[in-house]
C-alpha atoms as a printed R data frame, in Angstrom:
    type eleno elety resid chain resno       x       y       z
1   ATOM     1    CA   UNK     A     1 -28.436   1.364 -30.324
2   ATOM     2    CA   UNK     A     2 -25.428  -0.939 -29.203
3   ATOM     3    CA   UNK     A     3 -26.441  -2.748 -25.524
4   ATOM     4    CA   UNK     A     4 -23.650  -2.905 -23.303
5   ATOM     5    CA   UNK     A     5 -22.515  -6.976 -22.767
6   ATOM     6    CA   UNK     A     6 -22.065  -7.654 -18.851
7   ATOM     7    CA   UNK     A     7 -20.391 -10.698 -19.319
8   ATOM     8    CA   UNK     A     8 -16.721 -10.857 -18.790
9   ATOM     9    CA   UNK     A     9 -17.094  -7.168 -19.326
10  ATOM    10    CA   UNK     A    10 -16.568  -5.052 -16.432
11  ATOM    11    CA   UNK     A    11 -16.768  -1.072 -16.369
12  ATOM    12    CA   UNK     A    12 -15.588   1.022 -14.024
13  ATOM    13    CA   UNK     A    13 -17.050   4.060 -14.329
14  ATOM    14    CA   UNK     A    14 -18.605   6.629 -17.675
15  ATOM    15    CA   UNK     A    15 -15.449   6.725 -19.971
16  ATOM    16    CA   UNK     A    16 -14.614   2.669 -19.700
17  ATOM    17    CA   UNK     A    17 -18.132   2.245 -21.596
18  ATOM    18    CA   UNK     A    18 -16.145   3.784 -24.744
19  ATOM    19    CA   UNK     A    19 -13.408   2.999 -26.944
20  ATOM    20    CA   UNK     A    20  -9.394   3.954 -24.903
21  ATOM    21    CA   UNK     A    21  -9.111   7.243 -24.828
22  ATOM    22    CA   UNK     A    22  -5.864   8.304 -27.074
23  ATOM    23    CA   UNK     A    23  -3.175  10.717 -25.655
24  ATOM    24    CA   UNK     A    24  -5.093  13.546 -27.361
25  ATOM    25    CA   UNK     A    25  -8.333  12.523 -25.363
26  ATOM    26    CA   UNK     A    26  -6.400  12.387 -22.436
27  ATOM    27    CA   UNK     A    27  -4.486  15.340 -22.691
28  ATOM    28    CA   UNK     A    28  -8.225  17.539 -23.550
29  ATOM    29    CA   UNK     A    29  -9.685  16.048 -19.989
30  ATOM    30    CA   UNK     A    30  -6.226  16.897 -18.608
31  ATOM    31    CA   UNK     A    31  -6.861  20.697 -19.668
32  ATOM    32    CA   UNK     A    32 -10.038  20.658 -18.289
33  ATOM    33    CA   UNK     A    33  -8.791  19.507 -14.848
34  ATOM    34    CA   UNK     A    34  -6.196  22.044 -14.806
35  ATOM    35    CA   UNK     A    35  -8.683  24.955 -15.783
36  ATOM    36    CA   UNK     A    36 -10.894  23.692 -12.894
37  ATOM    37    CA   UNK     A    37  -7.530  23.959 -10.679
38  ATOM    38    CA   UNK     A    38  -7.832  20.516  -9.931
39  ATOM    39    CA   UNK     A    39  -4.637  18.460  -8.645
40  ATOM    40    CA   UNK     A    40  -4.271  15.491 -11.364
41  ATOM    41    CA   UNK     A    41  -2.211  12.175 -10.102
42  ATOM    42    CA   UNK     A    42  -1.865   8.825 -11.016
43  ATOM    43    CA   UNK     A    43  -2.973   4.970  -9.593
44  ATOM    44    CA   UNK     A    44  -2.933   1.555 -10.390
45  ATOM    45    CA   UNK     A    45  -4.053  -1.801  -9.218
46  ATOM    46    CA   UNK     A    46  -3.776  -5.838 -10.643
47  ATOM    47    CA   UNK     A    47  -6.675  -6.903 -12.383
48  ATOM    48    CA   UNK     A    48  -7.546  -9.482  -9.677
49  ATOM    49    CA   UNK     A    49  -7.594  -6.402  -6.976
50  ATOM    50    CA   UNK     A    50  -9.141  -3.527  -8.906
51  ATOM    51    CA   UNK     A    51 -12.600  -4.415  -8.569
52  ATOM    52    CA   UNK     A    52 -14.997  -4.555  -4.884
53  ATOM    53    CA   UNK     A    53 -15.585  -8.308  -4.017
54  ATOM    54    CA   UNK     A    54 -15.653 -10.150  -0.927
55  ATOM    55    CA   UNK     A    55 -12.476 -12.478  -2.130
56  ATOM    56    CA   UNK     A    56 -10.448  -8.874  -2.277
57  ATOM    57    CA   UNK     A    57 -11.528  -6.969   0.261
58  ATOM    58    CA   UNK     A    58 -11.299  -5.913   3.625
59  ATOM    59    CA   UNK     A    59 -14.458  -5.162   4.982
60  ATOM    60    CA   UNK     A    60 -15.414  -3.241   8.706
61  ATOM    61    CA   UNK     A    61 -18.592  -3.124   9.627
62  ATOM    62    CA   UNK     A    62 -20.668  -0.308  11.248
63  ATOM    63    CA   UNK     A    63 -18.155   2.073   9.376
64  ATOM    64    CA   UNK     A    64 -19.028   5.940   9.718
65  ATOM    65    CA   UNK     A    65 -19.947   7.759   6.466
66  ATOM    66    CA   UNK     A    66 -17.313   8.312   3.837
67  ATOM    67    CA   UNK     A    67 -16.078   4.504   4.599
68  ATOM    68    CA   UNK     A    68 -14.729   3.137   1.096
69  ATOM    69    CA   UNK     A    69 -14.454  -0.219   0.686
70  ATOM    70    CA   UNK     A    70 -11.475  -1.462  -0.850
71  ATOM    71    CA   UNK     A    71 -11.957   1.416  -3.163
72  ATOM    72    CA   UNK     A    72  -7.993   2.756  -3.067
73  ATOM    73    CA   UNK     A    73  -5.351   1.508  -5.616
74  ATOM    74    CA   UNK     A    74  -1.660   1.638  -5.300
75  ATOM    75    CA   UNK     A    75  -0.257   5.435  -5.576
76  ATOM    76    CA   UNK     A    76   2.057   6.554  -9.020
77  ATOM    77    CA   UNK     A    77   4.570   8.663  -7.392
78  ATOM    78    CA   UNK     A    78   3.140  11.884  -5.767
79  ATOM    79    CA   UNK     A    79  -0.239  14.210  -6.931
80  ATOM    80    CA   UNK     A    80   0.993  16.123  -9.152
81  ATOM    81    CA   UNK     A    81   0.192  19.498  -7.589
82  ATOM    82    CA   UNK     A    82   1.120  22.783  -9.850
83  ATOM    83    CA   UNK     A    83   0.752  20.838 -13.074
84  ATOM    84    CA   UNK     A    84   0.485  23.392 -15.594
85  ATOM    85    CA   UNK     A    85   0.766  21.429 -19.210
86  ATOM    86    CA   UNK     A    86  -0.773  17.692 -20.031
87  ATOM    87    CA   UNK     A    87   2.380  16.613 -20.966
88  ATOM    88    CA   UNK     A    88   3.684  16.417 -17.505
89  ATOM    89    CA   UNK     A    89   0.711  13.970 -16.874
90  ATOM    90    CA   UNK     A    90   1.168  12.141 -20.135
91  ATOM    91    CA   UNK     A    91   4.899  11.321 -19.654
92  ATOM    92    CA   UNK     A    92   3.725   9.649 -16.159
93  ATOM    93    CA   UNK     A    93   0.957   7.919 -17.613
94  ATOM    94    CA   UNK     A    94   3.659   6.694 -20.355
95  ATOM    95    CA   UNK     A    95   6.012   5.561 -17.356
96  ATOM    96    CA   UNK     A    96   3.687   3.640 -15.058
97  ATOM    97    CA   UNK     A    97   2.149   1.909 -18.288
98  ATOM    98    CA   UNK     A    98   5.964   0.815 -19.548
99  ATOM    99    CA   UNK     A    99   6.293  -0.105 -15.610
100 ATOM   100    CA   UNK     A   100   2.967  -2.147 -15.096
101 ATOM   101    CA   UNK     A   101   1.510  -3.534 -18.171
102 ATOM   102    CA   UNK     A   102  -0.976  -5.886 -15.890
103 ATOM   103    CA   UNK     A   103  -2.521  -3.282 -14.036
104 ATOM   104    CA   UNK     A   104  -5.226  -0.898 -14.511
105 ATOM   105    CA   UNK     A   105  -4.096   2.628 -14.538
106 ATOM   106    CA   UNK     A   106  -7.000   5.261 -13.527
107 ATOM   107    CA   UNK     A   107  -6.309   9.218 -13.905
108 ATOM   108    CA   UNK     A   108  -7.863  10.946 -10.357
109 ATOM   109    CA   UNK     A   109  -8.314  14.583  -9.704
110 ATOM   110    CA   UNK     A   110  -8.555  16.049  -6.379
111 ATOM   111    CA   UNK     A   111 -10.424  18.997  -5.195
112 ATOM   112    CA   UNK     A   112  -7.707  20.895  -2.438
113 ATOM   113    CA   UNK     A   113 -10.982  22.733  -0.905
114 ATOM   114    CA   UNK     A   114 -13.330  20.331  -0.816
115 ATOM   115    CA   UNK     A   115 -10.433  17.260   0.207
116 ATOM   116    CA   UNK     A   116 -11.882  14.905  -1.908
117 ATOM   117    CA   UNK     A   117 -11.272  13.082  -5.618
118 ATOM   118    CA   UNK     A   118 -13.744  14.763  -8.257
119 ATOM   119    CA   UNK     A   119 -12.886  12.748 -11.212
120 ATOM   120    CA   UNK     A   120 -11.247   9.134 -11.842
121 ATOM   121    CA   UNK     A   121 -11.114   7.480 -15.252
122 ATOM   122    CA   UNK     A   122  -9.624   4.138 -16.548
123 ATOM   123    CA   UNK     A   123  -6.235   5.255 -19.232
124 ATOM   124    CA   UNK     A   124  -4.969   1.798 -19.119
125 ATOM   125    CA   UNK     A   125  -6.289  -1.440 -19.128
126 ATOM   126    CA   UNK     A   126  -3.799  -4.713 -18.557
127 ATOM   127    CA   UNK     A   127  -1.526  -5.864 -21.040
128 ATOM   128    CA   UNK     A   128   1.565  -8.493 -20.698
129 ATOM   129    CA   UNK     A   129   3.490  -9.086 -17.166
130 ATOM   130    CA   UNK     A   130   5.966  -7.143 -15.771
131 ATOM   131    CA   UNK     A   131   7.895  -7.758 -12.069
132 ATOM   132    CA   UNK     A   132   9.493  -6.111  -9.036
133 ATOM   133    CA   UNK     A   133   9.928  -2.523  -8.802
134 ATOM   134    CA   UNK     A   134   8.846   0.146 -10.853
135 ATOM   135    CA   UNK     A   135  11.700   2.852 -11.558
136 ATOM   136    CA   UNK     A   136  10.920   6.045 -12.673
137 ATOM   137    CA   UNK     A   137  13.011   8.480 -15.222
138 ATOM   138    CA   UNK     A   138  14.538   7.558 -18.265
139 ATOM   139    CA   UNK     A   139  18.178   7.142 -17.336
140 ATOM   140    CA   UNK     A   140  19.145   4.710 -14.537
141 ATOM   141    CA   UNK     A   141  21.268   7.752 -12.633
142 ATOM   142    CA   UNK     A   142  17.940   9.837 -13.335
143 ATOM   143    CA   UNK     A   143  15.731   7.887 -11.016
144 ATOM   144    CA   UNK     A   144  14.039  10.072  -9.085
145 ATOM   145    CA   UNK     A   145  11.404   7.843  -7.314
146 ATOM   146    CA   UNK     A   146  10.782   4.227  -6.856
147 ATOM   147    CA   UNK     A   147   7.242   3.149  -7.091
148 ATOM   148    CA   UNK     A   148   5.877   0.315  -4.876
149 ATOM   149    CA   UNK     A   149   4.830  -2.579  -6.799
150 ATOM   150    CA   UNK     A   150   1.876  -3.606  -5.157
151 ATOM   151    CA   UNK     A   151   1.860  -7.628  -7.326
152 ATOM   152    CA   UNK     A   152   2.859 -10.156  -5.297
153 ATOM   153    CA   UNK     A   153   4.228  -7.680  -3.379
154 ATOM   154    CA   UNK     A   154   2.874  -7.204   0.392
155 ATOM   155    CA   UNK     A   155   4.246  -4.560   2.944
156 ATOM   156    CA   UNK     A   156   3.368  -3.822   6.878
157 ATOM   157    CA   UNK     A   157   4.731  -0.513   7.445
158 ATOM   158    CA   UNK     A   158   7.064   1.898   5.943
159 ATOM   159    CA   UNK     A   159  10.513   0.361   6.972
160 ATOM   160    CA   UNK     A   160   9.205  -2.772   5.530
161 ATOM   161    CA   UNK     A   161   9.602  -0.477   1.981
162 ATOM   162    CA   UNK     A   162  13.662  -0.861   2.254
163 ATOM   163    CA   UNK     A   163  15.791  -3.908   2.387
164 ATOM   164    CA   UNK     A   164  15.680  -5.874   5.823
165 ATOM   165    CA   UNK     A   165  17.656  -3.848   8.255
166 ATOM   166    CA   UNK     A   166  21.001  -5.130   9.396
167 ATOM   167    CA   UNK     A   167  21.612  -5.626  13.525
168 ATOM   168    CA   UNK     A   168  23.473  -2.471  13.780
169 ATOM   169    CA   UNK     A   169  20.029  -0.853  12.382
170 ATOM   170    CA   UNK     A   170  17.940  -2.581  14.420
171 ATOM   171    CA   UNK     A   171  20.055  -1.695  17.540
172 ATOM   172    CA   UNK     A   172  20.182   1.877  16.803
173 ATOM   173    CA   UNK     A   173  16.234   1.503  16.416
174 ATOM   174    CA   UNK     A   174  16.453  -0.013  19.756
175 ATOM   175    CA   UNK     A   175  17.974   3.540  21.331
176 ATOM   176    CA   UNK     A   176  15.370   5.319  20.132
177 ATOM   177    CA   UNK     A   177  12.666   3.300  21.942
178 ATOM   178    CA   UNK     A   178  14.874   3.297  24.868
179 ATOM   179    CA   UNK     A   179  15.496   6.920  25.188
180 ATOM   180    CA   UNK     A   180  11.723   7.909  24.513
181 ATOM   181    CA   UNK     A   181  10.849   5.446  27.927
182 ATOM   182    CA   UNK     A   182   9.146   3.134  25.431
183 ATOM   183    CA   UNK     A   183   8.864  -0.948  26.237
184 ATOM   184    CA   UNK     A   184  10.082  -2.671  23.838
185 ATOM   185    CA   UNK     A   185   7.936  -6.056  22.508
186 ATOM   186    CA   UNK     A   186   9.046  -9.301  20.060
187 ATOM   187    CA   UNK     A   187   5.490 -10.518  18.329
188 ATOM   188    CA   UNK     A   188   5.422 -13.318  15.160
189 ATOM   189    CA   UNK     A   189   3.355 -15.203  12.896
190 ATOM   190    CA   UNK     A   190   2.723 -17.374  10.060
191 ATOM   191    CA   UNK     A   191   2.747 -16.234   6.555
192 ATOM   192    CA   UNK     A   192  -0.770 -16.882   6.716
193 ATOM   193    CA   UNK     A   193  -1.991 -15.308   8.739
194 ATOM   194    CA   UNK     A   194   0.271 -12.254   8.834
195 ATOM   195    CA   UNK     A   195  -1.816 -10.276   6.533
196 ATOM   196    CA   UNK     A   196  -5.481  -9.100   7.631
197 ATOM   197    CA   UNK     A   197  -8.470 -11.315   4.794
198 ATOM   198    CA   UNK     A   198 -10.982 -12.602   4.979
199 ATOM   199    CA   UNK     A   199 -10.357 -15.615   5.006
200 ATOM   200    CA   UNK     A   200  -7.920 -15.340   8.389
201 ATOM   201    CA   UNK     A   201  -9.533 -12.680  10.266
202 ATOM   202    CA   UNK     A   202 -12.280 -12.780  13.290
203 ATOM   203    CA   UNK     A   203 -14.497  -9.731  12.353
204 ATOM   204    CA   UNK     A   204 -16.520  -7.617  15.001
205 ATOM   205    CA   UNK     A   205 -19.079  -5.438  13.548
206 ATOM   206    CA   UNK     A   206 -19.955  -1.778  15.255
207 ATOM   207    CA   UNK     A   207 -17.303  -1.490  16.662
208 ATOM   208    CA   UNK     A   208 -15.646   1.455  18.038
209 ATOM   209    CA   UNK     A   209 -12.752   3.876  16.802
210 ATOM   210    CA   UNK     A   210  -9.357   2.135  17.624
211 ATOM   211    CA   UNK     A   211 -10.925  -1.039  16.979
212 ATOM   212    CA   UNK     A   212  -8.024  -3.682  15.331
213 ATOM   213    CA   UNK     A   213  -9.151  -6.204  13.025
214 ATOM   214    CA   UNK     A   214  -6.919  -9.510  13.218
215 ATOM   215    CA   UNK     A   215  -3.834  -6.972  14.185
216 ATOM   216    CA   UNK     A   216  -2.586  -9.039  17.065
217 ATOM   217    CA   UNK     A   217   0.343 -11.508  16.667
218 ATOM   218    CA   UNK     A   218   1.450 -13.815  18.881
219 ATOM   219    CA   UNK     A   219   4.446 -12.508  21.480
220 ATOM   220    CA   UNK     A   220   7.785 -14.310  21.908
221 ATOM   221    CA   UNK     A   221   8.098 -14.298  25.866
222 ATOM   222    CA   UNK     A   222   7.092 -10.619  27.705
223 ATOM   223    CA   UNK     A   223   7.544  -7.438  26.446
224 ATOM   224    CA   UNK     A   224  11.110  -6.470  27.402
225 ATOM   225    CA   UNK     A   225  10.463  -3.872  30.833
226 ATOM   226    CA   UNK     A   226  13.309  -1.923  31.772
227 ATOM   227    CA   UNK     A   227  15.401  -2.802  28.618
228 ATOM   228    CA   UNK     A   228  18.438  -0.474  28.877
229 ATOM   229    CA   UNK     A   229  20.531  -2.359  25.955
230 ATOM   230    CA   UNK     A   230  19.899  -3.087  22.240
231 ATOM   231    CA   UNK     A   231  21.946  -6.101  22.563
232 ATOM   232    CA   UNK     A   232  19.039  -7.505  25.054
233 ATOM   233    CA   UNK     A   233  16.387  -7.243  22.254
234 ATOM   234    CA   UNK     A   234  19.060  -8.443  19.308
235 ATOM   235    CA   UNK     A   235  19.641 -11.604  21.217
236 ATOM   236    CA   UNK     A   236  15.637 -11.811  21.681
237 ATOM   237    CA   UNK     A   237  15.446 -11.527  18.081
238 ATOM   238    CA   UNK     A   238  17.980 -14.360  17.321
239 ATOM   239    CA   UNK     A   239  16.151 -16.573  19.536
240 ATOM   240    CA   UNK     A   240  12.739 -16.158  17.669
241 ATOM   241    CA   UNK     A   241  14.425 -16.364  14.510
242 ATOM   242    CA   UNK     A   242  15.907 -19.658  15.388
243 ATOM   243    CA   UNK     A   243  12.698 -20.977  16.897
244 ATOM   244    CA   UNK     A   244  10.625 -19.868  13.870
245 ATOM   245    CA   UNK     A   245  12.862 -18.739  10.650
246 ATOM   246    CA   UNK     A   246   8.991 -19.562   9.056
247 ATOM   247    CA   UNK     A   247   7.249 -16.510  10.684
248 ATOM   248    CA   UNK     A   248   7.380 -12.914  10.409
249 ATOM   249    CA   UNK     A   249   8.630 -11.356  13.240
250 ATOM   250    CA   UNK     A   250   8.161  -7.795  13.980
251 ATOM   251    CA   UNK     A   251   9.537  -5.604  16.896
252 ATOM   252    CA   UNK     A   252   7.138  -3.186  18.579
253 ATOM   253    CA   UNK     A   253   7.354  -0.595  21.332
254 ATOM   254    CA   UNK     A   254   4.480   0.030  23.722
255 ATOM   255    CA   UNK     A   255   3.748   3.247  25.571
256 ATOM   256    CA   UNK     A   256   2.956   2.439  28.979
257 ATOM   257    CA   UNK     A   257   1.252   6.000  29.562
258 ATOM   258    CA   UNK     A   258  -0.690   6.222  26.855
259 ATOM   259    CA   UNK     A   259  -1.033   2.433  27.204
260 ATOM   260    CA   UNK     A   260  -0.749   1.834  23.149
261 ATOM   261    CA   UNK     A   261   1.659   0.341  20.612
262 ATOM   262    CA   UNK     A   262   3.607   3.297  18.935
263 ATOM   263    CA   UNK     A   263   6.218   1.815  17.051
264 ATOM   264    CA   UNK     A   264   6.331  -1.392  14.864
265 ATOM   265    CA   UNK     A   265   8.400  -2.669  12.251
266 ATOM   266    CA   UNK     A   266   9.661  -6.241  10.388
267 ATOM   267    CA   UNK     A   267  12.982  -7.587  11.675
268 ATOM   268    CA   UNK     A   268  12.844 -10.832  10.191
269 ATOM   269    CA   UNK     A   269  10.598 -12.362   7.026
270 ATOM   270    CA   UNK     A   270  10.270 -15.985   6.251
């Protein structure tokens, strides 16, 4: 009988125990996914993320059942829903494995009655280093997707995805908050302590739904009431830039019936 070494050895889950599965023992648990009508899809994470630990995770307390802690890797493209032949889920594997040597790369199944993953196991473990975005297809005009790449790599919000947006962007932003009676708001910090951690964020434990952890930066001035013209909130953001081209600085729009933030993106990055 062999005894499994902890040391320096982490596992995952049954099949990381064993020897890498090969693209044949992939492709048989692939089968058996499909058979079980199972939707198979792809994720990856950096070695020093993929694991549960205090140093990489975010933790709420007094969470309601089904909380997962840290437990969610980066996304490979889309689920691949209809997949009828393992091929289609070996090419991807292929792909994000060219893409991201240094990552883990787990196969997931989801159940579309019960809403939930049935099955996750390790098909890559990390290799050599690779950088900046992960393209997908095999011919540069082919490209159908880009794939966030999560090393070194934070976001905020889905804007914060593209290149920064120019002042004509911003402004026509701007409109929309205008014409949907919305107040718009300058806010900024520190690299630092941009991001929610551990190590920068005040925790509060039970709390209720709703509850932000460490969300709130600071505000340049007052939120701009009765703002009628994107140029108003351009020159705001020039200011702030000026004052702190070390901080972040995001605009937001507040809802003064509903009394919440609705809209928030990154105008300006350090």
């Amino acid at each position: 009988m062999k005894v499994w070494n902890p040391i320096d050895n982490k596992k995952f889950e049954t099949f990381s125990y064993l020897p890498p599965l090969s693209d044949g023992d992939i492709a048989k648990q692939v089968d058996m996914i499909i058979s079980k009508g199972l939707s198979p899809c792809l994720e990856f994470a950096p070695e020093e993320s993929s694991f549960v630990s205090s140093e990489n995770t975010v933790r709420f307390c007094g969470s309601a059942a089904g909380y997962y802690d840290n437990r969610y890797w980066t996304m490979w493209k889309l689920p691949m829903f209809g997949c009828t032949d393992p091929s289609q889920v070996l090419r991807e594997i292929s792909e994000c494995r060219s893409s991201y040597p240094q990552c883990y790369i787990r196969l997931a199944a989801f159940d579309s009655i019960k809403q939930v993953q049935v099955i996750s196991f390790i098909v890559q473990k990390p290799g050599r280093s690779r950088s900046v975005w992960a393209l997908s297809g095999e011919k540069i005009e082919e490209r159908e997707m880009k794939v966030w790449n999560p090393v070194n790599n934070k976001k905020f919000e889905t804007f914060s995805y593209l290149p920064l947006m120019s002042d004509m962007q911003i402004a026509k932003q701007v409109d929309m908050i205008i014409a949907k009676g919305l107040s718009p708001c300058l806010e900024f910090a520190p690299e630092e302590s941009s991001f929610v951690s551990n190590d920068n964020t005040v925790r509060f434990c039970g709390s209720a739904a709703g509850y932000y952890d460490n969300r709130y930066w600071t505000m340049w001035k007052l939120p701009m009431f009765g703002c009628t013209d994107p140029s108003q909130v351009l020159r705001e953001i020039s200011e702030c830039r000026s004052s702190y081209p070390q901080c972040y600085i995001r605009l937001a729009a507040f809802d003064s019936i509903k009394q919440v933030q609705v809209i928030s993106f990154i105008v300006h990055k350090p």
